[in-house]
Coordinates of C-alpha atoms in Angstrom, one line a residue:
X1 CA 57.3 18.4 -2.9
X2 CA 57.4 14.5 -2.6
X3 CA 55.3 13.2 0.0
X4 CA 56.5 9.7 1.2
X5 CA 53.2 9.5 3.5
X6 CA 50.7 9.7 0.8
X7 CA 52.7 7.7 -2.2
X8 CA 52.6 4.8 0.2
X9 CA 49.2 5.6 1.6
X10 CA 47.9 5.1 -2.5
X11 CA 50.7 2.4 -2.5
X12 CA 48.4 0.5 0.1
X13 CA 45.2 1.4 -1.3
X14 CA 46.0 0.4 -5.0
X15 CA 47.2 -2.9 -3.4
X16 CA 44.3 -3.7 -1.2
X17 CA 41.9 -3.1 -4.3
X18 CA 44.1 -5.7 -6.6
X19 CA 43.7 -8.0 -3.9
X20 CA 40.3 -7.4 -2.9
X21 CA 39.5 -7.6 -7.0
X22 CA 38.6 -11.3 -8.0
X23 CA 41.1 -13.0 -9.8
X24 CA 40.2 -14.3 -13.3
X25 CA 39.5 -18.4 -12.8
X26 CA 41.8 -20.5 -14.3
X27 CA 39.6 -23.6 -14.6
X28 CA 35.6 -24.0 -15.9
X29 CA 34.7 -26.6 -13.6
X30 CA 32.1 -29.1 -15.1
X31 CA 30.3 -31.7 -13.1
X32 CA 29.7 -35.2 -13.6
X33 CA 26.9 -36.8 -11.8
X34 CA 27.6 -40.3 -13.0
X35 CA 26.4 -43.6 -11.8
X36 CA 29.9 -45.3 -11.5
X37 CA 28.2 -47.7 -8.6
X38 CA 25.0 -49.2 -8.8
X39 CA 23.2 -51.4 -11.5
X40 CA 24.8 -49.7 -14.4
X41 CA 28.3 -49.4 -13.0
X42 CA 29.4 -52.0 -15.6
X43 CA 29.0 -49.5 -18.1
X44 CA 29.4 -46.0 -16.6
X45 CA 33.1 -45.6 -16.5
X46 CA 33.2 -45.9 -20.2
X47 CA 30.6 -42.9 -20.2
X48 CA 32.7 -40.8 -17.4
X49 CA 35.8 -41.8 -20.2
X50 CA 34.4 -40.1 -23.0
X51 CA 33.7 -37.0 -21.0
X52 CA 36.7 -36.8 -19.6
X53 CA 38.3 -37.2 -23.6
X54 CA 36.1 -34.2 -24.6
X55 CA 37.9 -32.2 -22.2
X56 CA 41.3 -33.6 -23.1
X57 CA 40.6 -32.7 -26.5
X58 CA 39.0 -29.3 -25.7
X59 CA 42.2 -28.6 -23.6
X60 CA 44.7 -29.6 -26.1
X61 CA 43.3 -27.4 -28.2
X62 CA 43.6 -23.9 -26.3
X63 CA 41.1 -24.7 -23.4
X64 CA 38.3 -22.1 -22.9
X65 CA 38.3 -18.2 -23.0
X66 CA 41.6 -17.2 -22.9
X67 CA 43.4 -20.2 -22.0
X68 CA 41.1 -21.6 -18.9
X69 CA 41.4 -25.3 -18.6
X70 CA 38.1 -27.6 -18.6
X71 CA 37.6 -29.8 -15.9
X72 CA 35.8 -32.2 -14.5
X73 CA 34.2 -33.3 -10.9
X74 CA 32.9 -36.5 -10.3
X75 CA 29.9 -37.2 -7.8
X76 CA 29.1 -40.5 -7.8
X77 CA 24.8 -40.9 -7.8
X78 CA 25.0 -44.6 -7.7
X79 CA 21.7 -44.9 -10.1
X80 CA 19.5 -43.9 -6.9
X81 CA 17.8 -40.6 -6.1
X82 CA 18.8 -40.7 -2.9
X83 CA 22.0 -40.6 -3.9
X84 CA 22.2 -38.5 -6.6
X85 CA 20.2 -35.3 -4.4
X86 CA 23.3 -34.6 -1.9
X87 CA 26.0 -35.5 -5.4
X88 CA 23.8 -33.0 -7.5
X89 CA 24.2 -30.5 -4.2
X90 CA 27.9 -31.0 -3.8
X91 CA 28.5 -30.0 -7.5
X92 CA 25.9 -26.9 -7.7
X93 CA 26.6 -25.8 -4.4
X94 CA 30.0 -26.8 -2.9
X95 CA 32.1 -27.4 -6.0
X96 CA 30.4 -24.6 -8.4
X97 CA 30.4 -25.8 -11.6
X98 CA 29.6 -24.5 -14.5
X99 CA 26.8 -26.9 -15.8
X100 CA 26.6 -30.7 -15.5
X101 CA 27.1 -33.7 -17.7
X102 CA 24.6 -36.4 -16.2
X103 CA 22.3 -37.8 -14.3
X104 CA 23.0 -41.5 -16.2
X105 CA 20.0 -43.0 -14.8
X106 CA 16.4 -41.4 -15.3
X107 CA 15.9 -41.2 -11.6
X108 CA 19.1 -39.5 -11.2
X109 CA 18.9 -37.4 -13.1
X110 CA 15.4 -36.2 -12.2
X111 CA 16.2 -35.6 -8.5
X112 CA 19.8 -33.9 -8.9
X113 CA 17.4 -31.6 -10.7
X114 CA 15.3 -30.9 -8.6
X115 CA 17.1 -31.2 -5.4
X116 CA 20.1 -28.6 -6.8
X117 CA 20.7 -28.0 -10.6
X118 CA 17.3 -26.3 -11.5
X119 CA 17.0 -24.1 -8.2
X120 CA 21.1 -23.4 -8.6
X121 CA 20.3 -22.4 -12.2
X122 CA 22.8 -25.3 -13.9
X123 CA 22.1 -26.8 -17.1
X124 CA 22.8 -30.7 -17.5
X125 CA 23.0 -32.6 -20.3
X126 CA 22.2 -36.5 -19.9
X127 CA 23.2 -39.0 -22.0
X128 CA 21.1 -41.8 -20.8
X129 CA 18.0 -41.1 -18.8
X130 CA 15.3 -42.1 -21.2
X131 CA 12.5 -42.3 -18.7
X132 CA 9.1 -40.1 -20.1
X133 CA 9.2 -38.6 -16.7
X134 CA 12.6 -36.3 -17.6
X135 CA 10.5 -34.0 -20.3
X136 CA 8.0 -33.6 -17.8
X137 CA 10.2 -31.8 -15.4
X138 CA 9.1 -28.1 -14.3
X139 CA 13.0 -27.2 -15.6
X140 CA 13.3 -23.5 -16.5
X141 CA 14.9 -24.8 -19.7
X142 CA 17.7 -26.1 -17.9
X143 CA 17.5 -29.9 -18.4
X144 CA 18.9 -31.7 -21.8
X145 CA 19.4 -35.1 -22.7
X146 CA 21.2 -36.3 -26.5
X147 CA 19.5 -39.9 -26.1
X148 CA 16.1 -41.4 -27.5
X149 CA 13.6 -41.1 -25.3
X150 CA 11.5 -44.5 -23.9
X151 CA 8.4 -42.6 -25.6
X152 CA 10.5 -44.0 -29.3
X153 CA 12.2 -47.2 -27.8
X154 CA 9.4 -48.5 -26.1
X155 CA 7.5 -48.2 -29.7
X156 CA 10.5 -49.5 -31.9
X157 CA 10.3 -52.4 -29.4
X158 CA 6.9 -52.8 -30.3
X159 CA 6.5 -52.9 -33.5
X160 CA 9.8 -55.4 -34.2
X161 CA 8.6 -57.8 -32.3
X162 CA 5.3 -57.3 -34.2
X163 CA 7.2 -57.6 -37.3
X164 CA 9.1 -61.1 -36.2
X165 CA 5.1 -62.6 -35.4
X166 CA 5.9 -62.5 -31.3
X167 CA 2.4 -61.6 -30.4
X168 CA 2.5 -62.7 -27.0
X169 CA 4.9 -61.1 -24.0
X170 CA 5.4 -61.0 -20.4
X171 CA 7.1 -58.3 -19.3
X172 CA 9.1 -57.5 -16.3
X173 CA 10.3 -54.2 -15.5
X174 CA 12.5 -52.2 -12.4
X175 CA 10.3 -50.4 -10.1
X176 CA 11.8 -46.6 -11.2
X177 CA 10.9 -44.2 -13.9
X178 CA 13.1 -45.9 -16.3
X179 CA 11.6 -49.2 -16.1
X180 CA 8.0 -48.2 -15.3
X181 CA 8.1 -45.2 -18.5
X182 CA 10.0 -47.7 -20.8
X183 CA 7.9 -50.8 -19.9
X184 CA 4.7 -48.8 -20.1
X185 CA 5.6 -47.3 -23.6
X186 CA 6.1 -51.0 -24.8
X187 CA 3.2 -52.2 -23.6
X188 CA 0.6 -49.5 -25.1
X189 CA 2.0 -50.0 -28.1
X190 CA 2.0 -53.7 -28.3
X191 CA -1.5 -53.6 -27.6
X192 CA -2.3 -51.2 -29.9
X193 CA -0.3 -53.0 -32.9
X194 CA -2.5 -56.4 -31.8
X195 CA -0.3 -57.9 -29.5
X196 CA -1.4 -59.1 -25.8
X197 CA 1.1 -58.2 -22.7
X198 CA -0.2 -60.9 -20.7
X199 CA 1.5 -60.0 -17.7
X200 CA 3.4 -57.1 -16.5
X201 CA 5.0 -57.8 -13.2
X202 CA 7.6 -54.7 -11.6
X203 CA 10.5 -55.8 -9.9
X204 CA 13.2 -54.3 -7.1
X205 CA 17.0 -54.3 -7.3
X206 CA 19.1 -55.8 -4.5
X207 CA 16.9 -59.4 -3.9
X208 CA 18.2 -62.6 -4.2
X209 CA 15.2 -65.0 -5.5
X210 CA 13.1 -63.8 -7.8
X211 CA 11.0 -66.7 -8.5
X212 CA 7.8 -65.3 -7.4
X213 CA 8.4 -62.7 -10.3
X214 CA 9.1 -65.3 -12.3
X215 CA 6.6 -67.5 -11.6
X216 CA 3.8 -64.8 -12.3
X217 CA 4.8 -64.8 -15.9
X218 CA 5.2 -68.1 -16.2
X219 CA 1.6 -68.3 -15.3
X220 CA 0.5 -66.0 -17.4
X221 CA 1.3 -68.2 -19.9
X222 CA 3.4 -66.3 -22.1
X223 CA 6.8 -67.9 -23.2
X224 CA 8.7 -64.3 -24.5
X225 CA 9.9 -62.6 -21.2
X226 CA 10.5 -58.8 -21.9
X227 CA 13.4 -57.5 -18.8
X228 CA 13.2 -53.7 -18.4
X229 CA 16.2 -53.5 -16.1
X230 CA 19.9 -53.3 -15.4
X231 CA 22.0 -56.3 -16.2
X232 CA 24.0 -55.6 -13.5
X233 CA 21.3 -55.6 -11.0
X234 CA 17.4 -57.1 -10.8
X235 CA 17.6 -57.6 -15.0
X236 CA 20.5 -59.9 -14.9
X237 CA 19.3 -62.0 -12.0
X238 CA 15.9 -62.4 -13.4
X239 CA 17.4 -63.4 -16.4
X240 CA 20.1 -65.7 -14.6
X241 CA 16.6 -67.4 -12.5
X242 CA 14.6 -67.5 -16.0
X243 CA 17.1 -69.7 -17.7
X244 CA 17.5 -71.5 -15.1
X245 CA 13.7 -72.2 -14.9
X246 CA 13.6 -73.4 -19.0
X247 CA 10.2 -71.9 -19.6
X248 CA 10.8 -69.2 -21.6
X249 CA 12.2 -69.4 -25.5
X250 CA 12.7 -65.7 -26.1
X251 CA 14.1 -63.2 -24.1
X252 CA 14.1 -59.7 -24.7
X253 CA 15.4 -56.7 -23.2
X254 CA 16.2 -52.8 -23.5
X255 CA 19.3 -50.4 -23.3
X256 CA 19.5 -51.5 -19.9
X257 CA 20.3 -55.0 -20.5
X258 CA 22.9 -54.2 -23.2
X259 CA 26.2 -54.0 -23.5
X260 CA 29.5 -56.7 -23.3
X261 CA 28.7 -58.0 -19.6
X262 CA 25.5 -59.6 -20.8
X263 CA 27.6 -62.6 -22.7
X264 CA 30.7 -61.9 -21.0
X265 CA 29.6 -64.0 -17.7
X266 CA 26.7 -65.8 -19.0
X267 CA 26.7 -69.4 -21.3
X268 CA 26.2 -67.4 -24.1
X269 CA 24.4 -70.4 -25.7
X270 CA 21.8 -69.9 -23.6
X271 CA 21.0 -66.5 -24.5
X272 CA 21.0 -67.3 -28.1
X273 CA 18.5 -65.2 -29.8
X274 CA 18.1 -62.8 -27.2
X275 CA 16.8 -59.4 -28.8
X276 CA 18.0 -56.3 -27.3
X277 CA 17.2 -52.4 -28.4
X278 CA 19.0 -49.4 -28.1
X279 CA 19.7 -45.9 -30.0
X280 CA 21.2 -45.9 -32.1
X281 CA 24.7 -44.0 -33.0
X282 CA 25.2 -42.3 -36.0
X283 CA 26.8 -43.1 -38.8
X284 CA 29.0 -41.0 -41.3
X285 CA 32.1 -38.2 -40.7
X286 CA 30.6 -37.0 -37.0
X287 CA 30.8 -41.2 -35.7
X288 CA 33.9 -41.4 -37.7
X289 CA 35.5 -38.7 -36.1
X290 CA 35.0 -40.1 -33.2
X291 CA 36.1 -43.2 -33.5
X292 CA 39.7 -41.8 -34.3
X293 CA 39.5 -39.7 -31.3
X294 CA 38.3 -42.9 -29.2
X295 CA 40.7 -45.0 -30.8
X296 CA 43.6 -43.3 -30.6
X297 CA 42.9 -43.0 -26.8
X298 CA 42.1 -46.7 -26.2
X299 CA 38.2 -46.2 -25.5
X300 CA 36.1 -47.8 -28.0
X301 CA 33.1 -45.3 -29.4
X302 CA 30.8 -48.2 -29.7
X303 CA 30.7 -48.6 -26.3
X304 CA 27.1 -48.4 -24.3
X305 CA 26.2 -44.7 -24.6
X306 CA 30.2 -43.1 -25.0
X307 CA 29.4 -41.2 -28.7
X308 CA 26.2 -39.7 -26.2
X309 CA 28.5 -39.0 -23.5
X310 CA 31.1 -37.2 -25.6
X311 CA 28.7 -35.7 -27.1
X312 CA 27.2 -34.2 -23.9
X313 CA 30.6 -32.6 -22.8
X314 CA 31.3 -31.0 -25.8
X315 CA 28.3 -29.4 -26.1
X316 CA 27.9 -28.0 -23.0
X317 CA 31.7 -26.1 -23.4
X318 CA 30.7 -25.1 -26.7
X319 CA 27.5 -23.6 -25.2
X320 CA 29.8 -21.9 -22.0
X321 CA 31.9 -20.8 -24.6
X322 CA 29.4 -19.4 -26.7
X323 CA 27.8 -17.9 -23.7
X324 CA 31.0 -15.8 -22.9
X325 CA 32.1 -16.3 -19.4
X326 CA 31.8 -19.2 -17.0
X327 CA 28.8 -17.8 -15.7
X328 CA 25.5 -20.2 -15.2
X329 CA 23.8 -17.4 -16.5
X330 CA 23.2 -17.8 -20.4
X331 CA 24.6 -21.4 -21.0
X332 CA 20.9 -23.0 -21.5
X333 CA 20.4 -20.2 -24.4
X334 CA 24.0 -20.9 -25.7
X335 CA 23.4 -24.5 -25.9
X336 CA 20.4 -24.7 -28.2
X337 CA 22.6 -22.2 -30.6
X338 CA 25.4 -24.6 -30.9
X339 CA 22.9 -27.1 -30.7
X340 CA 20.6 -26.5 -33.5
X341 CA 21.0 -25.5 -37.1
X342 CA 21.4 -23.7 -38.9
X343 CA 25.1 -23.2 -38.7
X344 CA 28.4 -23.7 -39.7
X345 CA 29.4 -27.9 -39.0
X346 CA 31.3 -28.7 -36.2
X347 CA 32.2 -32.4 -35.5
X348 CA 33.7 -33.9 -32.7
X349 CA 37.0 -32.7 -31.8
X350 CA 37.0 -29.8 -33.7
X351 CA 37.5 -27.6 -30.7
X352 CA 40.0 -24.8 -32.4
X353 CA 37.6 -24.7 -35.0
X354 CA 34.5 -23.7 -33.2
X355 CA 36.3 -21.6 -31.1
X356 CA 37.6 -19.3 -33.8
X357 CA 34.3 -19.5 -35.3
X358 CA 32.4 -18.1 -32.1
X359 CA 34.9 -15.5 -31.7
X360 CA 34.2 -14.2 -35.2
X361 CA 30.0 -14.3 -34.5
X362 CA 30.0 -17.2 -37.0
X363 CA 26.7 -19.5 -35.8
X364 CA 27.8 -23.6 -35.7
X365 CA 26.0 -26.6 -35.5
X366 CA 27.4 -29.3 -33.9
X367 CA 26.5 -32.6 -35.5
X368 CA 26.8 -35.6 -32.8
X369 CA 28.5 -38.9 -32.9
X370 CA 24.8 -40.2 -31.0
X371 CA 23.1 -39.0 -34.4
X372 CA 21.6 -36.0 -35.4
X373 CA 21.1 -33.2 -32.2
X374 CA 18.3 -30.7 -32.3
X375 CA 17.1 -30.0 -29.0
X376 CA 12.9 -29.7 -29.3
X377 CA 11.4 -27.4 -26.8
X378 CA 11.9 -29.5 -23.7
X379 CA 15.1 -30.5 -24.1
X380 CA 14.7 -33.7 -25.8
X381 CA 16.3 -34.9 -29.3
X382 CA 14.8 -37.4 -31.7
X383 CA 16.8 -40.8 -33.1
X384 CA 16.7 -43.9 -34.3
X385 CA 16.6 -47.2 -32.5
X386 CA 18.7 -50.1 -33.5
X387 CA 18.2 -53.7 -32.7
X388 CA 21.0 -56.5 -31.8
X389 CA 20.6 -60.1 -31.6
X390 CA 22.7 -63.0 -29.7
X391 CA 24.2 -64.7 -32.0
X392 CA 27.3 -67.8 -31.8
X393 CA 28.3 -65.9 -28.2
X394 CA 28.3 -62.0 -29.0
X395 CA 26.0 -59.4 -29.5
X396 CA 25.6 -58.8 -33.3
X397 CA 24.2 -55.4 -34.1
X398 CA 21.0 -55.9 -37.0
X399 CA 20.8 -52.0 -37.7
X400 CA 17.6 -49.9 -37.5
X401 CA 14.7 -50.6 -36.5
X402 CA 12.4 -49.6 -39.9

């Protein structure tokens, strides 16, 4: 006999255990702790760009899993650890994402990892923190970066100016690990290639005058003045007060320093000659795929650290992807299997690709627009540096450093 009490007694149950039953996401949230204020913020939203064009290109091609749409979260970490712990805690902790693309700056970087990502089990990926002090971190595996180290620029830097018969520098660099690891990778090996660092003076961002700076390497005697700092910040206003002071006829500085703002408010005349280093993109189909992806979006893909950047993103979904679910758990394990060879290529952009080929249990490598990525076993890639020179009012790029 039908019994109305009981069918809608199940009726409820059924319904309370669909509703109690979580509901599949539809988005795979990604953070971005990105430095869009601070001493870099000249060049960050060109970085936070190419992020966000990996996921446009990830979602135009069939998103993640079954359909989910990529996206990103911005918390802004202003280049400062102080800034960057409660950004990194936001992300982990309030907004949930899967993994992080960032910190841009070394310090950064280091403390959103240690205030939230590596205790909240999230992998990041940065594209810019060179500082020695990143591959040192007690990470569980779970920090990455797809740029050259400091430990290889500070020695490319070296041995060019070596090469060009500069045997004499002063150096002045920004009191944080970037500026202390790059400075002090310069220095040991311009000493050990026969050169003299005849001062090395740190420096803070935010002041006003720094003459006294200046004026302790203009004692020193030494007319080459290396800047190990942000042009937007401390670096630029040094270098601003040194030309301003005529005693110096070479200036030189590191990825910090680069990029369009250098010449683009300065008498470019009178930072003729200026040497700057930074590492170097690659070259071939993987750079060339990007630059139609970048150009048919209006970003350019030789922009200050936007082939890393994209790079970063698309690695880390390819890793999520690989890993099977948008769980944390997994991704750091995924990545270096995407990451490495050997493998079937994947280039930027060629989402659909590696998504039917991870489906099918094919392994890929995915070969970066920043150069070659193979992860080593703490996280770090190498590369190549290249040089550029100021020359007639813009920034000429001289290749590779040999």
């Amino acid at each position: 006999m039908f019994n109305l009490k009981k069918t809608l007694t199940l009726a409820v149950a059924a319904s309370t255990l669909i509703a109690a039953a979580p509901a599949m996401a539809q988005e795979v949230k990604l953070g971005f702790l990105a430095d869009v204020t601070g001493p870099i913020a000249g060049f960050a939203p060109g970085m936070v760009d190419a992020g966000n064009l990996a996921i446009t290109n990830i979602n135009e091609q069939g998103g993640m899993f079954d359909g989910q749409t990529l996206t990103s979260v911005i918390a802004d970490s202003a280049c400062d650890g102080g800034a960057a712990g409660p950004a990194a805690d936001r992300l982990v902790n309030s907004e949930q994402v899967v993994a992080i693309f960032g910190g841009y700056c070394s310090g950064a970087t280091i403390a959103g990892a240690n205030g939230s990502a590596i205790p909240g089990n999230v992998v990041m990926i940065s594209p810019a923190s060179t500082a020695p002090a990143v591959a040192e971190l007690a990470d569980n595996d779970l920090v990455f970066r797809d740029v050259v180290p400091d430990s290889i620029q500070g020695v490319k830097a070296a041995e060019l100016l070596l090469s060009k018969g500069i045997t004499e520098v002063g150096v002045t660099y920004v009191n944080n690990d970037y500026g202390s690891g790059l400075a002090g990778a310069f220095s040991d090996a311009f000493t050990a290639g026969g050169g003299t660092v005849a001062v090395s003076v740190s420096h803070e961002d935010g002041k006003a005058d720094y003459r006294p700076e200046i004026g302790q390497v203009e004692a020193s005697g030494a007319t080459t003045l290396v800047i190990y700092g942000y042009e937007n910040a401390g670096g630029g206003a040094i270098l601003n007060q040194a030309i301003e002071a005529g005693s110096f006829t070479q200036f030189v500085g590191g990825d910090g320093m680069a990029g369009d703002a250098l010449v683009a408010g300065r008498d470019a005349g009178a930072l003729e000659g200026m040497i700057l280093t930074q590492a170097a993109a690659a070259a071939g189909p993987s750079f060339d795929a990007l630059s139609a992806l970048t150009s048919a979006a209006g970003q350019d893909a030789n922009g200050t650290y936007v082939s890393n950047s994209y790079d970063a993103v698309f690695l880390l979904a390819l890793a999520i992807e690989k890993s099977g679910s948008a769980d944390r758990d997994g991704v750091s394990a995924a990545l270096r299997e995407v990451a490495n060879a050997p493998g079937e290529v994947i280039l930027p952009g060629e989402w659909a690709k590696a998504k039917e080929l991870i489906a099918a249990g094919t392994d890929i490598n995915y070969e970066g627009a920043s150069g070659t990525i193979e992860f080593d076993d703490v996280g770090d890639v190498a590369g190549a540096i290249n040089y550029f020179v100021i020359e007639g009012g813009a920034v000429v790029n001289k290749g590779l450093i040999k």
